[in-house]
Coordinates of N, CA and C and ligand atoms in Angstrom, one line a residue:
X1 N 12.9 24.5 -7.3 CA 12.4 23.4 -7.9 C 11.9 23.9 -9.8
X2 N 12.7 22.8 -10.3 CA 12.8 23.3 -11.5 C 11.2 22.7 -12.3
X3 N 11.1 23.2 -13.6 CA 9.7 22.7 -14.3 C 9.7 21.1 -14.6
X4 N 8.8 20.5 -14.6 CA 8.6 19.1 -14.8 C 9.1 18.8 -16.0
X5 N 9.8 17.8 -16.5 CA 10.4 17.4 -17.9 C 9.4 17.2 -18.7
X6 N 9.9 17.5 -19.9 CA 8.7 16.8 -21.0 C 9.6 16.1 -21.6
X7 N 8.8 15.0 -22.4 CA 9.4 14.2 -23.0 C 8.7 14.0 -24.5
X8 N 9.3 13.8 -25.6 CA 8.7 13.8 -27.0 C 8.1 12.3 -27.3
X9 N 6.8 12.2 -27.9 CA 6.0 10.9 -27.9 C 6.9 9.9 -28.7
X10 N 7.7 10.3 -29.6 CA 8.7 9.2 -30.1 C 9.4 8.4 -29.3
X11 N 10.0 9.5 -28.5 CA 11.3 8.8 -27.2 C 10.3 8.1 -26.8
X12 N 9.4 8.3 -26.0 CA 8.6 7.7 -25.1 C 7.8 6.3 -25.6
X13 N 7.5 6.1 -27.1 CA 6.9 5.2 -27.3 C 8.0 4.1 -27.6
X14 N 9.1 4.5 -27.7 CA 10.3 3.4 -27.9 C 10.6 2.8 -27.0
X15 N 10.3 3.2 -25.5 CA 10.5 2.4 -24.5 C 9.8 1.4 -24.4
X16 N 10.2 0.2 -23.9 CA 9.7 -1.0 -23.8 C 10.0 -1.7 -22.3
X17 N 11.1 -1.1 -21.9 CA 11.7 -1.6 -20.7 C 12.3 -0.7 -19.6
X18 N 11.5 -0.2 -18.6 CA 12.0 0.4 -17.5 C 12.7 -0.2 -16.3
X19 N 13.8 0.2 -16.0 CA 14.7 -0.1 -15.0 C 15.0 1.0 -14.2
X20 N 15.1 0.5 -12.8 CA 15.1 1.4 -11.7 C 16.3 0.8 -10.9
X21 N 17.0 1.9 -10.3 CA 17.9 1.6 -9.4 C 17.1 2.0 -7.9
X22 N 17.6 1.2 -6.9 CA 16.9 1.2 -5.5 C 17.2 2.3 -4.8
X23 N 18.6 2.3 -4.1 CA 18.8 3.3 -3.1 C 19.1 4.7 -3.7
X24 N 18.4 5.4 -3.2 CA 18.4 7.0 -3.7 C 17.4 7.1 -4.8
X25 N 16.9 6.3 -5.6 CA 15.9 6.2 -6.6 C 14.6 5.7 -6.0
X26 N 14.4 4.6 -5.5 CA 13.1 4.1 -5.0 C 12.9 4.3 -3.5
X27 N 14.2 4.8 -3.1 CA 14.4 5.2 -1.7 C 15.2 6.6 -1.6
X28 N 15.0 7.0 -0.4 CA 15.7 8.5 -0.2 C 17.5 8.2 -0.1
X29 N 17.6 6.9 -0.3 CA 19.0 6.6 0.0 C 19.4 6.3 1.6
X30 N 18.5 6.5 2.4 CA 18.8 6.0 3.8 C 18.6 4.6 4.2
X31 N 19.4 4.1 4.9 CA 19.1 2.6 5.4 C 18.9 2.4 6.8
X32 N 18.0 1.8 7.2 CA 18.3 1.5 8.8 C 18.6 0.2 9.2
X33 N 19.8 0.1 9.8 CA 20.6 -1.2 10.1 C 20.2 -1.2 11.4
X34 N 19.9 -2.4 11.7 CA 19.7 -2.9 13.1 C 20.1 -4.6 13.6
X35 N 20.1 -4.9 14.9 CA 20.5 -5.9 15.2 C 19.7 -6.5 16.2
X36 N 18.9 -7.5 16.1 CA 17.9 -8.2 16.6 C 18.5 -9.6 17.0
X37 N 19.1 -9.8 18.4 CA 19.4 -11.5 18.8 C 20.2 -11.9 17.7
X38 N 21.4 -10.8 17.6 CA 22.4 -11.4 16.6 C 21.9 -11.6 15.1
X39 N 20.9 -11.3 15.0 CA 20.5 -11.0 13.4 C 20.5 -9.6 12.7
X40 N 21.2 -9.6 11.7 CA 21.3 -8.4 11.0 C 20.1 -7.7 10.4
X41 N 19.1 -6.8 10.6 CA 18.1 -6.5 9.8 C 18.3 -5.0 9.1
X42 N 17.9 -4.7 8.0 CA 17.9 -3.7 7.1 C 16.8 -3.1 6.6
X43 N 16.5 -2.2 6.9 CA 15.0 -1.4 6.4 C 15.3 0.0 5.6
X44 N 14.7 -0.3 4.6 CA 14.3 1.0 3.6 C 12.9 1.5 3.7
X45 N 12.8 2.4 3.2 CA 11.4 3.6 3.2 C 11.0 3.5 1.7
X46 N 9.9 3.1 1.4 CA 9.5 3.1 -0.1 C 8.2 4.1 0.1
X47 N 8.2 4.8 -1.1 CA 7.2 5.7 -1.7 C 5.6 4.8 -2.0
X48 N 4.7 5.1 -1.6 CA 3.5 4.3 -2.1 C 3.2 4.9 -3.2
X49 N 3.4 6.2 -3.3 CA 2.7 6.9 -4.9 C 3.5 6.0 -6.1
X50 N 5.0 6.0 -5.8 CA 5.9 5.3 -6.6 C 5.2 3.8 -7.0
X51 N 4.7 3.2 -6.3 CA 4.2 1.7 -6.7 C 3.1 1.8 -7.2
X52 N 2.2 2.9 -7.3 CA 1.2 3.1 -8.1 C 1.5 3.5 -9.4
X53 N 2.3 4.4 -9.6 CA 3.1 4.6 -11.0 C 3.7 3.4 -11.5
X54 N 4.3 2.5 -10.9 CA 4.8 1.3 -11.4 C 3.6 0.1 -11.9
X55 N 2.5 0.1 -11.0 CA 1.4 -0.7 -11.4 C 1.0 -0.1 -12.7
X56 N 0.9 1.3 -13.0 CA 0.3 1.8 -14.4 C 1.3 1.4 -15.7
X57 N 2.5 1.3 -15.2 CA 3.5 1.1 -16.2 C 3.5 -0.4 -16.8
X58 N 3.4 -1.2 -16.1 CA 2.9 -2.6 -16.0 C 1.5 -2.9 -17.0
X59 N 0.7 -2.0 -16.5 CA -0.6 -2.1 -17.4 C -0.7 -1.7 -18.9
X60 N 0.4 -0.5 -18.8 CA 0.6 -0.2 -20.2 C 1.5 -1.3 -20.9
X61 N 2.0 -2.4 -20.6 CA 2.4 -3.2 -21.1 C 4.2 -3.0 -21.2
X62 N 4.8 -2.0 -20.6 CA 6.1 -2.0 -20.5 C 6.6 -2.7 -19.3
X63 N 7.5 -3.5 -19.6 CA 8.4 -4.4 -19.1 C 9.1 -3.4 -17.8
X64 N 9.1 -4.1 -16.3 CA 9.6 -3.3 -15.2 C 10.6 -3.9 -14.5
X65 N 11.7 -3.6 -14.4 CA 13.2 -4.1 -13.8 C 13.6 -3.4 -12.8
X66 N 14.2 -4.0 -11.7 CA 15.2 -3.2 -10.7 C 16.4 -3.9 -10.6
X67 N 17.4 -2.8 -10.4 CA 18.8 -3.4 -10.5 C 19.6 -2.8 -9.5
X68 N 20.0 -3.5 -8.5 CA 20.7 -2.8 -7.4 C 21.9 -3.1 -7.0
X69 N 22.9 -2.2 -6.7 CA 24.0 -2.6 -6.3 C 24.3 -3.4 -4.7
X70 N 23.1 -3.4 -3.8 CA 23.0 -3.7 -2.6 C 22.1 -4.6 -2.5
X71 N 22.7 -5.8 -1.8 CA 21.8 -6.7 -1.7 C 20.7 -6.5 -0.1
X72 N 19.5 -7.2 -0.1 CA 18.7 -6.6 0.8 C 17.4 -7.4 0.7
X73 N 17.0 -7.8 1.5 CA 15.7 -8.7 1.7 C 14.5 -7.5 1.5
X74 N 14.7 -6.5 2.1 CA 13.8 -5.3 1.8 C 13.4 -5.1 0.4
X75 N 14.4 -5.2 -0.7 CA 14.3 -5.1 -1.9 C 13.3 -5.9 -2.5
X76 N 13.7 -7.3 -2.2 CA 13.2 -8.4 -2.6 C 11.7 -8.7 -2.0
X77 N 11.0 -7.9 -0.7 CA 10.1 -7.8 -0.5 C 9.3 -6.8 -1.4
X78 N 9.9 -5.6 -1.8 CA 9.3 -4.5 -2.3 C 9.3 -5.0 -3.8
X79 N 10.0 -5.7 -4.3 CA 10.0 -5.9 -6.0 C 8.8 -7.1 -6.2
X80 N 8.4 -7.9 -4.9 CA 7.6 -8.9 -5.3 C 6.1 -8.2 -4.9
X81 N 6.1 -7.2 -3.8 CA 5.0 -6.4 -3.8 C 4.5 -5.6 -5.0
X82 N 5.3 -5.4 -5.7 CA 5.1 -4.4 -6.9 C 4.8 -5.4 -8.3
X83 N 5.2 -6.8 -8.1 CA 5.3 -7.5 -9.2 C 6.3 -7.2 -10.3
X84 N 7.2 -6.3 -10.1 CA 7.8 -6.2 -11.2 C 8.7 -7.4 -11.9
X85 N 8.9 -7.5 -13.0 CA 9.1 -8.5 -14.1 C 10.8 -9.2 -13.5
X86 N 11.5 -8.2 -13.4 CA 12.9 -8.6 -13.4 C 13.7 -7.8 -12.1
X87 N 14.5 -8.5 -11.1 CA 15.0 -8.3 -10.0 C 16.5 -8.6 -10.0
X88 N 17.5 -7.7 -10.0 CA 18.7 -8.1 -9.8 C 19.7 -7.4 -8.6
X89 N 20.2 -8.2 -7.9 CA 20.8 -7.5 -6.8 C 22.2 -8.0 -7.0
X90 N 23.0 -7.2 -7.4 CA 24.3 -7.4 -7.7 C 25.5 -6.7 -6.6
X91 N 26.1 -7.3 -5.4 CA 26.9 -6.7 -4.8 C 28.1 -6.0 -5.2
X92 N 28.3 -6.3 -6.3 CA 29.6 -5.6 -6.9 C 29.3 -4.7 -7.5
X93 N 27.8 -4.4 -7.7 CA 27.1 -3.1 -8.3 C 27.7 -3.0 -9.8
X94 N 28.0 -4.2 -10.5 CA 27.9 -4.1 -12.1 C 26.7 -4.3 -12.7
X95 N 26.1 -3.0 -12.6 CA 24.8 -2.9 -13.2 C 24.7 -3.0 -14.8
X96 N 25.6 -2.4 -15.4 CA 25.2 -2.7 -16.9 C 25.6 -4.2 -17.3
X97 N 26.5 -4.9 -16.9 CA 26.4 -6.1 -17.2 C 25.0 -7.2 -17.0
X98 N 24.6 -6.7 -15.8 CA 23.1 -7.3 -15.5 C 22.2 -6.8 -16.2
X99 N 22.2 -5.7 -16.7 CA 21.2 -4.8 -17.7 C 21.4 -5.7 -19.1
X100 N 22.7 -5.7 -19.6 CA 22.8 -6.4 -20.8 C 22.3 -7.8 -20.8
X101 N 22.6 -8.6 -19.8 CA 21.6 -9.8 -19.7 C 20.1 -9.9 -19.5
X102 N 19.8 -9.2 -18.9 CA 18.2 -9.2 -19.3 C 17.9 -8.8 -20.6
X103 N 18.3 -7.9 -21.1 CA 18.0 -7.4 -22.2 C 18.2 -8.5 -23.4
X104 N 19.1 -9.3 -23.2 CA 19.4 -10.3 -24.3 C 18.7 -11.3 -24.0
X105 N 18.3 -11.6 -22.8 CA 17.4 -12.7 -22.5 C 15.6 -12.3 -23.1
X106 N 15.4 -11.2 -22.6 CA 14.2 -10.7 -23.3 C 13.9 -10.0 -24.8
X107 N 15.3 -10.2 -25.4 CA 15.1 -9.7 -26.9 C 14.8 -8.2 -27.1
X108 N 15.4 -7.3 -26.1 CA 15.0 -5.9 -25.9 C 16.4 -5.2 -26.0
X109 N 16.5 -4.1 -26.9 CA 17.8 -3.6 -27.1 C 18.1 -2.3 -26.1
X110 N 19.2 -2.1 -25.8 CA 19.6 -1.0 -25.0 C 18.9 0.5 -25.2
X111 N 18.6 0.5 -26.6 CA 17.8 1.7 -27.1 C 16.7 1.8 -26.6
X112 N 16.0 0.8 -26.2 CA 14.3 0.5 -25.7 C 14.3 0.6 -24.3
X113 N 15.6 1.0 -23.7 CA 15.5 0.9 -22.2 C 15.6 2.3 -21.3
X114 N 14.6 2.4 -20.6 CA 14.6 3.8 -20.0 C 15.2 3.5 -18.5
X115 N 16.2 4.2 -17.9 CA 16.5 3.7 -16.6 C 16.8 4.8 -15.9
X116 N 16.4 4.7 -14.4 CA 16.5 5.9 -13.7 C 17.3 5.6 -12.5
X117 N 18.2 6.5 -12.5 CA 19.7 6.3 -11.4 C 19.6 7.6 -10.7
X118 N 20.7 7.6 -9.8 CA 21.1 8.7 -8.9 C 22.3 9.0 -8.9
X119 N 23.3 8.0 -9.2 CA 24.7 8.3 -8.7 C 25.7 7.5 -9.3
X120 N 26.8 7.5 -8.8 CA 28.1 6.9 -9.8 C 27.7 5.6 -10.1
X121 N 27.2 4.4 -9.5 CA 27.1 3.5 -9.8 C 26.2 3.1 -11.2
X122 N 25.2 4.3 -11.4 CA 24.5 4.2 -12.2 C 25.2 4.9 -13.7
X123 N 26.5 5.6 -13.5 CA 26.8 5.9 -14.7 C 27.0 5.3 -15.8
X124 N 27.4 4.3 -15.8 CA 27.8 3.1 -16.7 C 26.4 3.0 -17.5
X125 N 25.4 2.4 -16.9 CA 24.1 2.5 -17.4 C 23.5 3.8 -18.3
X126 N 23.5 4.5 -17.5 CA 23.2 5.9 -18.1 C 23.6 6.3 -19.3
X127 N 25.0 5.9 -19.6 CA 25.7 6.1 -20.8 C 25.0 5.2 -22.0
X128 N 24.8 4.3 -21.7 CA 24.1 3.2 -22.6 C 22.7 3.2 -23.2
X129 N 21.8 3.4 -22.2 CA 20.3 3.2 -22.5 C 20.0 4.2 -23.1
X130 N 18.6 4.1 -24.2 CA 18.1 5.0 -24.7 C 17.7 6.2 -24.2
X131 N 17.1 5.9 -22.9 CA 16.6 7.3 -22.2 C 16.8 7.1 -20.8
X132 N 18.2 7.9 -20.7 CA 18.9 7.9 -19.2 C 18.2 9.2 -18.6
X133 N 17.7 8.5 -17.3 CA 16.7 9.5 -16.4 C 17.4 9.4 -14.9
X134 N 17.3 10.5 -14.2 CA 17.9 10.9 -13.0 C 16.8 11.6 -12.3
X135 N 17.1 11.4 -10.8 CA 16.2 12.0 -9.7 C 16.5 13.4 -9.6
X136 N 15.9 14.0 -8.9 CA 16.0 15.7 -8.6 C 17.3 16.1 -8.1
X137 N 17.5 15.2 -7.2 CA 18.8 15.3 -6.3 C 19.9 14.4 -6.5
X138 N 20.0 13.9 -7.9 CA 21.1 13.2 -8.6 C 22.5 13.9 -8.2
X139 N 23.5 13.3 -8.3 CA 24.8 13.8 -8.1 C 25.2 14.4 -9.3
X140 N 25.9 15.4 -9.7 CA 26.4 16.0 -10.6 C 26.8 15.1 -11.8
X141 N 27.7 14.3 -11.4 CA 28.3 13.0 -12.2 C 27.1 12.3 -13.2
X142 N 26.0 12.0 -12.2 CA 25.0 10.9 -12.9 C 24.1 12.2 -13.7
X143 N 23.7 13.1 -13.4 CA 22.8 14.0 -13.9 C 23.5 14.7 -15.2
X144 N 24.9 14.7 -15.3 CA 25.5 15.0 -16.7 C 25.3 13.9 -17.9
X145 N 24.7 12.8 -17.4 CA 24.5 11.6 -18.4 C 23.1 11.2 -18.8
X146 N 22.3 12.1 -18.0 CA 20.9 12.2 -18.1 C 20.4 13.1 -19.3
X147 N 19.0 12.5 -20.0 CA 18.4 13.2 -20.8 C 17.3 13.9 -20.4
X148 N 16.9 13.3 -19.4 CA 15.9 14.2 -18.4 C 16.3 14.1 -16.9
X149 N 15.9 15.5 -16.1 CA 16.2 15.1 -14.9 C 14.8 15.3 -14.1
X150 N 14.4 14.6 -13.1 CA 13.2 14.6 -12.7 C 13.2 16.1 -11.7
X151 N 11.9 16.3 -11.1 CA 12.1 17.3 -10.2 C 12.0 16.9 -8.7
X152 N 11.4 15.6 -8.8 CA 11.4 15.0 -7.4 C 12.6 14.4 -6.9
X153 N 12.8 14.1 -5.6 CA 13.8 13.7 -5.0 C 13.6 12.2 -5.0
X154 N 14.8 11.2 -5.0 CA 14.6 9.7 -5.0 C 13.7 9.6 -3.7
X155 N 12.8 8.5 -3.4 CA 12.1 8.0 -2.3 C 10.9 9.1 -2.0
X156 N 11.1 10.3 -2.8 CA 9.9 11.1 -2.7 C 9.1 11.6 -4.0
X157 N 8.4 10.5 -4.3 CA 7.9 10.5 -5.6 C 8.4 10.9 -7.0
X158 N 9.5 10.4 -6.9 CA 10.7 10.5 -8.2 C 10.2 9.5 -9.2
X159 N 9.9 8.4 -9.0 CA 9.3 7.3 -9.9 C 8.5 7.5 -10.3
X160 N 7.4 8.0 -9.6 CA 6.1 8.2 -9.7 C 6.1 9.6 -10.8
X161 N 6.9 10.5 -10.8 CA 7.2 11.6 -11.7 C 7.4 10.9 -13.1
X162 N 8.0 10.2 -13.1 CA 8.9 9.3 -14.4 C 7.5 8.6 -14.8
X163 N 7.2 7.8 -14.2 CA 6.0 7.2 -15.0 C 4.7 7.9 -15.5
X164 N 4.8 9.1 -14.8 CA 3.6 9.7 -15.4 C 3.9 10.8 -16.7
X165 N 5.3 11.2 -16.5 CA 5.7 11.7 -17.8 C 5.9 10.9 -18.7
X166 N 6.3 9.5 -18.7 CA 6.9 8.7 -19.7 C 5.1 8.3 -20.3
X167 N 4.1 8.0 -19.5 CA 3.2 7.5 -19.9 C 2.3 8.6 -20.8
X168 N 2.3 10.0 -19.9 CA 1.8 11.1 -20.5 C 2.0 11.3 -22.1
X169 N 3.6 11.1 -22.2 CA 4.1 11.1 -23.4 C 3.7 10.5 -24.6
X170 N 3.2 9.3 -24.0 CA 2.6 8.0 -25.0 C 1.2 8.3 -25.3
X171 N 0.7 9.1 -24.4 CA -0.7 9.6 -24.5 C -1.3 8.4 -24.0
X172 N -1.1 7.9 -23.0 CA -1.7 6.6 -22.4 C -2.1 7.2 -20.7
X173 N -1.4 7.9 -20.2 CA -2.0 8.0 -19.0 C -3.6 8.4 -18.6
X174 N -4.2 9.3 -19.1 CA -5.6 9.4 -18.5 C -6.3 8.1 -18.7
X175 N -6.3 7.2 -19.7 CA -6.9 6.2 -19.9 C -6.5 5.3 -18.6
X176 N -5.4 5.0 -18.4 CA -4.9 4.2 -17.5 C -5.4 4.8 -16.2
X177 N -5.2 6.1 -15.6 CA -5.9 6.6 -14.5 C -7.6 6.1 -14.5
X178 N -8.2 6.2 -15.6 CA -9.6 5.8 -15.7 C -9.6 4.2 -15.7
X179 N -9.0 3.5 -16.1 CA -9.0 2.1 -15.8 C -8.4 1.8 -14.1
X180 N -7.9 2.5 -13.5 CA -7.6 2.4 -12.1 C -8.7 2.6 -11.2
X181 N -9.3 4.0 -11.6 CA -10.5 4.2 -10.8 C -11.8 3.3 -11.1
X182 N -12.0 2.9 -12.6 CA -12.7 1.7 -12.5 C -12.6 0.4 -11.7
X183 N -11.6 0.2 -11.7 CA -10.9 -0.9 -11.1 C -11.2 -0.9 -9.5
X184 N -11.0 0.2 -8.9 CA -11.3 0.3 -7.4 C -12.7 0.4 -7.1
X185 N -14.0 0.5 -8.3 CA -15.1 1.0 -7.9 C -16.0 -0.6 -8.2
X186 N -15.3 -1.4 -8.7 CA -15.8 -2.9 -8.7 C -15.9 -3.8 -7.5
X187 N -17.0 -4.1 -7.3 CA -17.3 -5.1 -5.8 C -16.5 -6.5 -6.2
X188 N -15.6 -6.8 -5.3 CA -15.2 -7.7 -5.6 C -16.0 -9.3 -5.6
X189 N -15.6 -10.1 -6.6 CA -16.6 -11.6 -6.7 C -17.6 -11.2 -7.3
X190 N -18.1 -10.1 -8.2 CA -19.3 -9.8 -9.0 C -18.9 -9.8 -10.5
Ligands
LIG1 MG1 21.5 4.5 -6.3

């Protein structure tokens, strides 16, 4: 295990849009395939700690997007649960055109994007964004394009680690944690 990556405040504050790959980043890359009465079912396993990190990113005003090259109802359910701002499922895995389109729509530059990936379908995007990031178990080709390599594996807290690295570098982490703790101490309806 290598040391946790460190990000400078200036680079961290430039980020307006965090975009995540799904398989191998939000999951461990495993896919459970089944057939129930002729209906194809696909399941993935997500990390709950990652979800909380994404919540804190959104609280800090950072836009969060998910771009995947594999179409799955599971991803739509998880994206809705996390209330991510943008979800693109492109079965052709053309992630860079999808990202360019989102950036154009929201008036965000690619230099203001942080992208977290793990493998070859991410290389084109990693080469173009302002802050290219890979998970701890990324393939060598993807890792070569990254400015930050996380220590945690995809599906096992890598996204949470990145959220914390980014928000700490922006000097926002402690206040967001406090806000979360306070929010959980409130009695609903009062
Ligand atoms: Mg992947």
